[in-house]
XYZ file of C-alpha atoms in Angstrom:
564
model
C 29.165 7.661 -11.716
C 29.145 5.640 -8.507
C 28.320 1.972 -8.864
C 25.245 0.822 -6.965
C 24.587 -2.646 -5.595
C 21.033 -3.780 -4.860
C 20.144 -6.750 -2.681
C 16.645 -8.066 -3.400
C 14.736 -10.812 -1.614
C 12.170 -12.091 -4.152
C 8.525 -12.111 -3.098
C 9.397 -10.548 0.246
C 5.799 -9.857 1.426
C 5.043 -13.582 1.062
C 8.339 -14.610 2.659
C 7.700 -12.351 5.675
C 4.086 -13.483 6.011
C 5.090 -17.161 5.927
C 7.780 -16.566 8.557
C 5.359 -14.826 10.925
C 2.708 -17.508 10.364
C 5.256 -20.259 11.073
C 4.684 -21.937 7.701
C 7.288 -23.687 5.577
C 8.693 -21.835 2.580
C 7.581 -24.659 0.264
C 3.896 -23.985 1.009
C 2.136 -22.261 -1.936
C 1.120 -18.862 -0.612
C -0.073 -15.431 -1.722
C -0.622 -12.076 -0.022
C -3.996 -10.391 -0.481
C -4.912 -6.753 -0.255
C -3.580 -3.332 -1.105
C -0.244 -2.407 0.627
C -1.620 -0.072 3.155
C -1.204 -2.179 6.300
C -3.896 -3.411 8.558
C -4.774 -6.598 6.737
C -7.271 -7.341 3.992
C -10.856 -8.222 3.437
C -12.687 -10.723 1.300
C -12.498 -10.041 -2.395
C -9.158 -8.241 -2.407
C -6.690 -9.038 -5.139
C -3.341 -10.830 -4.949
C -0.411 -8.426 -4.493
C 2.438 -10.926 -4.000
C 2.897 -14.600 -4.859
C 5.412 -17.221 -3.730
C 7.431 -19.119 -6.318
C 5.588 -22.355 -5.509
C 2.172 -20.754 -6.060
C 3.412 -18.995 -9.196
C 4.454 -22.345 -10.670
C 0.843 -23.499 -10.259
C -0.597 -20.515 -12.134
C -1.298 -17.937 -9.407
C -0.442 -14.397 -10.553
C -0.488 -10.899 -9.090
C -3.755 -9.070 -9.672
C -5.904 -12.204 -9.471
C -8.944 -12.232 -7.261
C -9.133 -14.532 -4.268
C -11.388 -17.023 -6.025
C -9.267 -17.059 -9.193
C -6.158 -17.831 -7.142
C -7.934 -20.659 -5.334
C -9.176 -22.074 -8.640
C -5.629 -22.198 -9.997
C -4.184 -23.619 -6.776
C -6.774 -24.962 -4.285
C -4.137 -25.505 -1.571
C -2.790 -21.926 -1.750
C -2.514 -20.201 1.644
C -3.885 -16.636 1.511
C -2.255 -14.209 3.952
C -3.053 -10.527 4.706
C -0.850 -7.653 3.572
C 0.943 -5.773 6.370
C 3.642 -3.152 5.713
C 4.722 -3.083 9.364
C 5.254 -6.840 9.378
C 7.282 -6.684 6.157
C 9.573 -3.964 7.535
C 9.945 -5.625 10.936
C 10.913 -8.991 9.505
C 13.342 -7.379 7.055
C 15.577 -5.977 9.783
C 17.604 -9.231 10.190
C 18.340 -9.146 6.447
C 19.682 -5.598 6.776
C 21.807 -6.661 9.742
C 23.244 -9.555 7.750
C 24.064 -7.344 4.751
C 25.735 -4.803 7.031
C 28.321 -7.401 8.006
C 29.534 -7.201 4.386
C 28.946 -3.562 3.359
C 28.653 -0.537 5.626
C 26.290 2.334 4.906
C 23.338 0.568 3.332
C 19.880 2.042 2.734
C 16.469 0.425 2.932
C 14.605 1.381 -0.241
C 11.584 -0.639 0.827
C 11.141 -3.914 2.708
C 12.778 -6.562 0.541
C 15.157 -4.151 -1.244
C 18.493 -2.767 -0.010
C 20.786 -0.238 -1.733
C 24.540 -0.381 -1.109
C 27.555 1.575 -2.398
C 29.517 -0.930 -4.465
C 32.819 0.798 -5.330
C 34.781 0.412 -2.100
C 33.170 -2.884 -1.139
C 33.967 -4.401 -4.546
C 37.626 -3.405 -4.220
C 37.744 -4.940 -0.739
C 36.220 -8.252 -1.854
C 38.157 -8.369 -5.118
C 35.358 -7.817 -7.640
C 31.709 -6.922 -7.918
C 30.853 -10.571 -8.513
C 32.666 -11.532 -5.310
C 30.772 -8.791 -3.455
C 27.468 -10.187 -4.725
C 28.419 -13.679 -3.604
C 29.422 -12.406 -0.161
C 26.117 -10.579 0.295
C 24.015 -13.543 -0.805
C 26.033 -15.870 1.432
C 25.764 -13.610 4.484
C 21.990 -13.269 4.138
C 21.518 -17.000 3.604
C 23.778 -17.955 6.526
C 22.360 -15.504 9.067
C 18.650 -15.460 8.126
C 18.040 -18.510 5.924
C 16.509 -16.377 3.150
C 17.458 -16.587 -0.517
C 18.389 -13.287 -2.117
C 19.704 -11.868 -5.375
C 22.205 -9.070 -5.956
C 22.628 -6.793 -8.958
C 25.321 -4.190 -9.597
C 25.054 -1.412 -12.180
C 25.299 2.322 -12.811
C 22.140 4.016 -11.578
C 19.301 2.948 -9.344
C 16.903 1.514 -11.936
C 19.569 -0.520 -13.731
C 20.805 -1.939 -10.414
C 17.270 -2.881 -9.292
C 16.514 -4.636 -12.591
C 19.922 -6.316 -12.520
C 19.125 -7.679 -9.050
C 15.907 -9.167 -10.406
C 18.102 -11.064 -12.907
C 20.945 -11.714 -10.438
C 23.358 -9.988 -12.828
C 26.264 -7.527 -12.858
C 26.027 -4.844 -15.549
C 29.450 -3.628 -16.771
C 30.400 -0.022 -16.064
C 28.889 2.248 -18.707
C 26.505 -0.471 -19.891
C 23.371 0.635 -18.066
C 21.813 2.633 -20.969
C 22.061 -0.373 -23.289
C 20.840 -2.695 -20.509
C 17.727 -0.561 -20.058
C 16.995 0.550 -23.623
C 14.724 -2.310 -24.757
C 12.807 -2.747 -21.516
C 9.150 -1.658 -21.228
C 8.627 1.794 -19.784
C 6.403 0.266 -17.098
C 9.455 -1.228 -15.365
C 10.098 2.208 -13.857
C 7.741 1.110 -11.092
C 10.466 -1.151 -9.683
C 12.525 1.941 -8.759
C 9.724 3.464 -6.680
C 10.647 3.469 -3.001
C 7.337 4.690 -1.601
C 4.287 2.393 -2.038
C 2.136 5.527 -2.211
C 3.877 6.605 -5.438
C 3.386 3.341 -7.326
C -0.012 4.343 -8.717
C 1.335 7.671 -10.020
C 4.272 5.967 -11.757
C 1.978 3.370 -13.329
C -0.375 6.093 -14.527
C 2.515 8.039 -16.084
C 3.883 4.876 -17.729
C 0.445 4.179 -19.195
C 0.336 7.695 -20.638
C 3.793 7.329 -22.191
C 2.790 3.984 -23.669
C -0.275 5.549 -25.309
C 1.925 8.354 -26.673
C 4.180 5.780 -28.348
C 6.996 5.748 -25.771
C 6.989 1.980 -25.375
C 10.520 1.397 -24.030
C 12.897 3.102 -21.629
C 15.141 3.831 -24.609
C 12.317 5.792 -26.257
C 11.966 7.917 -23.132
C 15.723 8.365 -22.742
C 16.152 9.692 -26.297
C 13.711 12.590 -25.856
C 15.146 16.089 -25.233
C 15.446 16.632 -21.507
C 13.954 20.185 -21.444
C 10.907 18.990 -23.408
C 10.292 16.128 -20.970
C 10.632 18.519 -18.022
C 8.226 21.012 -19.574
C 5.618 18.399 -20.552
C 5.720 15.958 -17.631
C 7.288 17.979 -14.814
C 9.542 16.583 -12.115
C 8.158 13.087 -12.485
C 9.101 13.015 -16.161
C 12.607 14.282 -15.409
C 12.972 11.653 -12.678
C 11.886 8.871 -15.038
C 14.141 10.033 -17.865
C 17.223 10.146 -15.668
C 16.588 6.607 -14.508
C 15.880 5.458 -18.084
C 19.267 6.862 -19.138
C 21.023 4.780 -16.515
C 21.703 7.775 -14.273
C 20.930 8.166 -10.596
C 19.304 10.932 -8.628
C 21.961 10.492 -5.978
C 24.497 7.781 -5.143
C 24.026 5.596 -2.041
C 26.648 7.471 -0.013
C 26.679 9.438 3.219
C 27.176 13.111 3.857
C 26.949 15.248 6.987
C 23.492 16.512 7.852
C 22.810 20.124 8.735
C 21.868 20.472 12.373
C 18.668 22.392 11.629
C 17.306 19.455 9.584
C 17.588 16.955 12.415
C 15.280 16.541 15.409
C 15.789 14.451 18.539
C 14.169 13.676 21.875
C 15.190 11.973 25.096
C 12.559 9.403 26.083
C 11.771 9.575 29.774
C 10.680 7.044 30.843
C 12.473 4.768 28.319
C 10.284 3.065 25.716
C 10.218 -0.712 25.558
C 6.942 -0.999 23.629
C 6.490 -0.030 20.002
C 3.363 2.066 20.609
C 5.126 4.165 23.264
C 8.135 4.822 21.038
C 5.862 5.537 18.048
C 4.015 8.213 20.034
C 7.298 10.099 20.438
C 8.265 9.358 16.835
C 5.030 10.952 15.588
C 5.919 14.234 17.305
C 9.429 14.155 15.856
C 8.102 13.326 12.373
C 5.737 16.313 12.472
C 8.543 18.583 13.672
C 10.912 17.391 10.938
C 8.223 17.771 8.275
C 7.532 21.334 9.431
C 11.239 22.153 9.159
C 11.346 20.830 5.596
C 8.086 22.524 4.596
C 9.216 25.892 5.975
C 12.285 25.711 3.712
C 10.416 24.314 0.690
C 12.500 21.134 0.749
C 11.980 17.397 0.439
C 14.392 14.790 1.784
C 15.938 12.013 -0.266
C 16.911 9.926 2.753
C 15.545 9.575 6.255
C 18.068 8.601 8.938
C 16.596 7.034 12.080
C 18.851 6.875 15.137
C 18.069 5.358 18.525
C 20.059 4.801 21.721
C 19.277 1.997 24.142
C 19.591 1.921 27.894
C 22.347 -0.002 29.629
C 21.903 -3.713 30.237
C 20.882 -4.943 26.785
C 21.079 -4.361 23.052
C 18.988 -4.522 19.917
C 21.603 -5.876 17.593
C 23.829 -2.908 18.398
C 27.015 -4.906 17.834
C 26.382 -4.534 14.135
C 24.654 -1.159 14.034
C 26.761 1.110 16.157
C 29.381 1.379 18.845
C 28.752 0.814 22.523
C 28.362 3.879 24.692
C 30.042 4.677 27.951
C 26.833 3.959 29.868
C 26.595 0.447 28.448
C 23.861 1.178 25.880
C 24.139 0.902 22.134
C 23.468 3.207 19.194
C 21.189 1.900 16.463
C 20.929 3.533 13.079
C 19.127 2.833 9.842
C 18.637 4.876 6.665
C 15.497 4.706 4.525
C 15.476 6.042 0.976
C 12.465 8.107 -0.102
C 11.125 9.351 -3.423
C 11.688 13.052 -2.536
C 10.480 15.525 -5.148
C 9.308 12.970 -7.727
C 6.490 11.861 -5.425
C 5.828 15.265 -3.877
C 8.009 14.769 -0.828
C 7.541 12.845 2.400
C 4.538 13.804 4.483
C 4.604 13.625 8.271
C 2.454 10.489 8.115
C 4.868 8.767 5.723
C 7.824 9.659 7.923
C 5.965 8.269 10.929
C 5.221 5.029 9.093
C 8.887 4.392 8.328
C 9.943 5.167 11.890
C 7.246 2.872 13.249
C 8.317 0.034 10.945
C 11.930 0.455 12.005
C 11.048 0.591 15.703
C 9.115 -2.646 15.330
C 12.192 -4.167 13.735
C 14.329 -3.059 16.680
C 11.903 -3.659 19.548
C 10.542 -7.046 18.459
C 12.599 -9.924 19.808
C 12.023 -12.041 16.682
C 13.744 -9.487 14.457
C 16.267 -8.292 17.060
C 17.815 -11.756 17.168
C 21.585 -11.709 16.923
C 22.955 -12.630 13.490
C 23.840 -16.280 13.422
C 21.356 -17.363 16.071
C 19.091 -18.819 13.377
C 15.372 -18.366 12.894
C 14.621 -21.713 14.405
C 15.065 -20.538 17.991
C 11.853 -18.970 19.213
C 11.496 -15.763 21.227
C 12.713 -15.986 24.751
C 15.397 -18.602 24.154
C 18.998 -18.250 25.169
C 19.921 -17.332 21.596
C 17.977 -14.054 21.802
C 19.533 -10.819 23.078
C 18.073 -8.947 25.989
C 15.934 -6.203 24.435
C 16.843 -2.902 26.080
C 14.453 0.047 26.166
C 15.081 3.047 23.920
C 16.095 6.214 25.766
C 16.854 8.479 22.799
C 15.351 8.864 19.323
C 16.469 11.145 16.490
C 15.360 11.755 12.897
C 17.444 13.480 10.242
C 16.662 14.558 6.676
C 19.484 13.873 4.222
C 19.972 14.778 0.573
C 17.445 17.579 0.719
C 16.218 18.929 -2.625
C 13.656 21.593 -3.583
C 10.180 20.204 -3.143
C 7.925 19.929 -6.178
C 6.157 23.230 -6.767
C 2.414 23.247 -7.417
C -0.010 26.134 -7.808
C -3.419 25.007 -6.522
C -6.678 26.226 -7.986
C -8.991 28.672 -6.278
C -11.838 26.175 -6.074
C -12.622 22.545 -6.830
C -10.608 19.422 -6.010
C -7.315 21.144 -6.877
C -7.776 23.774 -4.188
C -6.333 21.440 -1.561
C -9.430 20.336 0.339
C -9.177 16.816 -1.055
C -5.535 16.468 -0.075
C -6.170 17.816 3.420
C -9.103 15.460 3.884
C -6.997 12.506 2.774
C -4.223 13.451 5.194
C -6.722 13.737 8.039
C -8.281 10.372 7.227
C -4.826 8.851 6.944
C -3.959 10.079 10.448
C -7.188 8.644 11.849
C -6.512 5.362 10.080
C -2.992 5.271 11.495
C -4.370 5.669 15.021
C -7.344 3.307 14.796
C -6.207 0.724 12.261
C -6.647 0.019 8.578
C -10.269 -1.172 8.768
C -11.462 1.624 11.062
C -11.818 4.101 8.162
C -13.866 2.822 5.230
C -14.745 4.288 1.841
C -17.478 3.324 -0.614
C -16.648 1.654 -3.910
C -19.086 0.933 -6.734
C -19.327 -2.571 -8.133
C -21.635 -4.599 -10.336
C -25.003 -5.745 -9.033
C -28.770 -5.544 -9.421
C -30.068 -4.233 -6.110
C -28.885 -0.991 -4.448
C -27.084 -2.837 -1.644
C -25.311 -5.124 -4.090
C -23.850 -2.229 -6.083
C -21.715 -0.744 -3.299
C -19.139 -2.198 -0.933
C -17.054 -0.782 1.899
C -13.277 -1.028 1.559
C -10.475 0.270 3.830
C -9.655 3.873 2.942
C -6.648 4.204 0.641
C -6.686 0.635 -0.671
C -6.653 -0.141 -4.346
C -9.977 -1.309 -5.752
C -10.645 -3.626 -8.640
C -11.395 -6.780 -6.644
C -15.196 -6.393 -6.638
C -17.728 -7.285 -9.308
C -17.178 -5.445 -12.593
C -19.810 -2.659 -12.923
C -19.203 -2.539 -16.672
C -20.691 -5.990 -17.254
C -24.376 -6.390 -18.151
C -26.605 -7.012 -15.129
C -30.025 -8.175 -16.395
C -32.813 -7.182 -14.034
C -30.858 -4.305 -12.489
C -32.773 -1.249 -11.327
C -33.015 1.554 -13.905
C -31.148 4.825 -13.484
C -30.839 7.008 -11.541
C -29.349 5.067 -8.661
C -30.546 5.847 -5.108
C -28.649 8.549 -3.245
C -28.505 6.783 0.108
C -29.146 3.563 1.964
C -30.355 3.166 5.551
C -28.183 1.023 7.812
C -30.885 -1.635 7.680
C -34.046 -1.773 5.537
C -36.957 -0.046 7.328
C -40.253 -1.994 7.561
C -43.132 -0.166 5.889
C -46.670 -0.617 4.581
C -47.912 0.431 1.143
C -51.678 1.087 1.107
C -54.161 1.843 -1.644
C -56.854 4.545 -1.552
C -59.176 2.269 0.432
C -56.542 1.601 3.108
C -55.858 -1.966 1.988
C -52.301 -3.328 1.719
C -50.934 -3.277 -1.819
C -49.710 -6.737 -2.808
C -47.813 -7.754 -5.959
C -48.471 -11.326 -7.011
C -46.242 -13.755 -8.928
C -47.476 -12.352 -12.279
C -46.561 -8.776 -11.173
C -50.229 -7.824 -10.898
C -50.824 -5.190 -8.199
C -53.875 -5.432 -5.943
C -54.268 -1.653 -6.161
C -52.469 1.611 -6.887
C -50.151 2.879 -4.097
C -51.747 5.818 -2.293
C -50.063 5.925 1.146
C -46.697 4.793 2.518
C -46.596 4.224 6.268
C -43.511 3.409 8.326
C -42.834 3.424 12.070
C -42.442 7.218 12.211
C -44.405 8.843 9.361
C -47.404 8.535 7.111
C -47.207 10.212 3.691
C -49.300 10.237 0.556
C -47.988 8.986 -2.779
C -47.915 11.635 -5.534
C -46.172 9.466 -8.121
C -44.858 5.944 -8.499
C -43.139 3.629 -10.985
C -42.733 -0.125 -11.195
C -42.895 -2.819 -10.138
C -39.612 -4.455 -11.166
C -39.093 -8.118 -10.276
C -35.745 -9.529 -9.151
C -35.089 -13.254 -8.772
C -31.482 -14.279 -8.027
C -29.847 -17.662 -7.415
C -33.127 -19.534 -7.950
C -31.104 -22.715 -8.376
C -29.707 -22.640 -4.824
C -30.982 -24.925 -2.064
C -32.613 -22.043 -0.187
C -34.503 -20.833 -3.233
C -32.456 -17.658 -3.705
C -33.754 -14.114 -3.316
C -37.081 -12.969 -4.788
C -38.055 -9.301 -4.491
C -40.218 -6.704 -6.225
C -39.066 -3.056 -6.327
C -41.276 0.024 -6.449
C -40.306 3.705 -6.710
C -42.576 6.216 -4.951
C -42.578 10.026 -4.637
C -44.278 11.222 -1.439
C -46.101 14.450 -0.653
C -43.578 15.295 2.082
C -40.831 15.642 -0.549
C -39.217 12.264 -0.118
C -38.551 9.763 -2.905
C -38.195 6.159 -1.789
C -37.210 2.805 -3.218
C -39.526 0.173 -1.719
C -39.043 -3.588 -1.883
C -41.555 -6.349 -1.283
C -40.310 -9.768 -0.200
C -42.538 -12.484 1.247
C -45.564 -10.178 1.117
C -43.960 -7.493 3.333
C -42.711 -4.062 2.211
C -39.606 -2.239 3.409
C -37.736 0.957 2.528
C -34.534 -0.115 0.758
C -33.141 3.283 -0.264
C -34.002 6.933 -0.847
C -33.422 9.428 -3.651
C -32.400 13.094 -3.570
């Protein structure tokens, strides 16, 4: 088995966010929001914490207010996958001065073949020291290195800054919780699936990686499919594939000459999206998924993007740039065209942004545009190649229902729209705790993880009875509620009604009331300086077939919601 070295920069999302914001590393900081790019909104949970904030009690999963209660001076920064990948490029350049042929598993985590490099440096411990020293000297970041047999053992060893002896990975992993499999996930989109599977195994009594490793392999494959087989191999200290290179078949590589050359990220990404779709179609036509994605670019003459460390100079004076990203291939259902595009876009930002294209050794203290920065040359050629192809996970969809594929196609379409317009341009509705109909829903960016809103499972005294309204107008619609004599119906402070509702009139329609229920009072935040909110709700069924939720506040009625 080939030995694998892993270089890990702890708390990388926070480190990258602090660097972009120009803040000192000793500032307590946390990153908010699900890792889908495009920032975060109020109420999102903490997804990464700096060591300084962690020492003051801030933890992952906390809500914004909880984090600020634990550490009032904590700086809250938005999550951004593109930023994390862009800022990680100098770390990869620094590591490549020590070991050739590295892979980016995800921003903050590098995989390297350790056998030859360890012999060159004298030992695996010396290799780890050389990697840590190169990253610290050329970028100023602190990192940790682990060496072991197998991907999972090497990742966990890096988190402990340890070297696991050859053959010792099964024992190193045996007593660890089964949930630590999540650390070997390369695609953020597969984290939820791995956590869900780990929760199932925990409930079935498989509490440790050793418990999972001892099960018969065919039984795990039959019961849990490819994901179970993937997890068991990692739990046994094995690897799906070593971090080594092999020649790629020509029909699984796509390329394009960029004319005119691309100097901006959005221009290069437009071409990358076409190539990603073409490569995905090639893989899908063959029923394959790729284990590695190789991204190659060639620059025009007259500048470089760090090409001294990435590739040889060309005859025309340009440079070849190359980076390999590891994917979760069949275990996560393969790489979609959108996921391929995301990785190419992140890498292009790392190459085309002057801050991350800085020559190793120039130091992060010199700002963009100084003499220490290289001249950024435009990209004239871009190529994508699928490596380590394996059979894609097979799945027989149902004839109807959510399993028929409509849900997956809709999600892909929304993901493409979100990629074009930004993270907050596509919103989905999430239920949360509350009393009024508008309090019980909130809009969140599509694809983000929920859990940061008010808990709907808690008791909410004074909440409206079931069923909940089916829809809400953009803004409450002014209306009048009249009794049989045409007088306005008024509810006083003792909930006494001046008359029975007989007609509901709004700006567009007049309809008779065939049935009604209520009123229900709602008084919130009465202790506040402004007196809080005081409303009275009334349900009414109209003779035109509509069913409305009406609210009276300050003596005036308005349509708050409607029922099916």
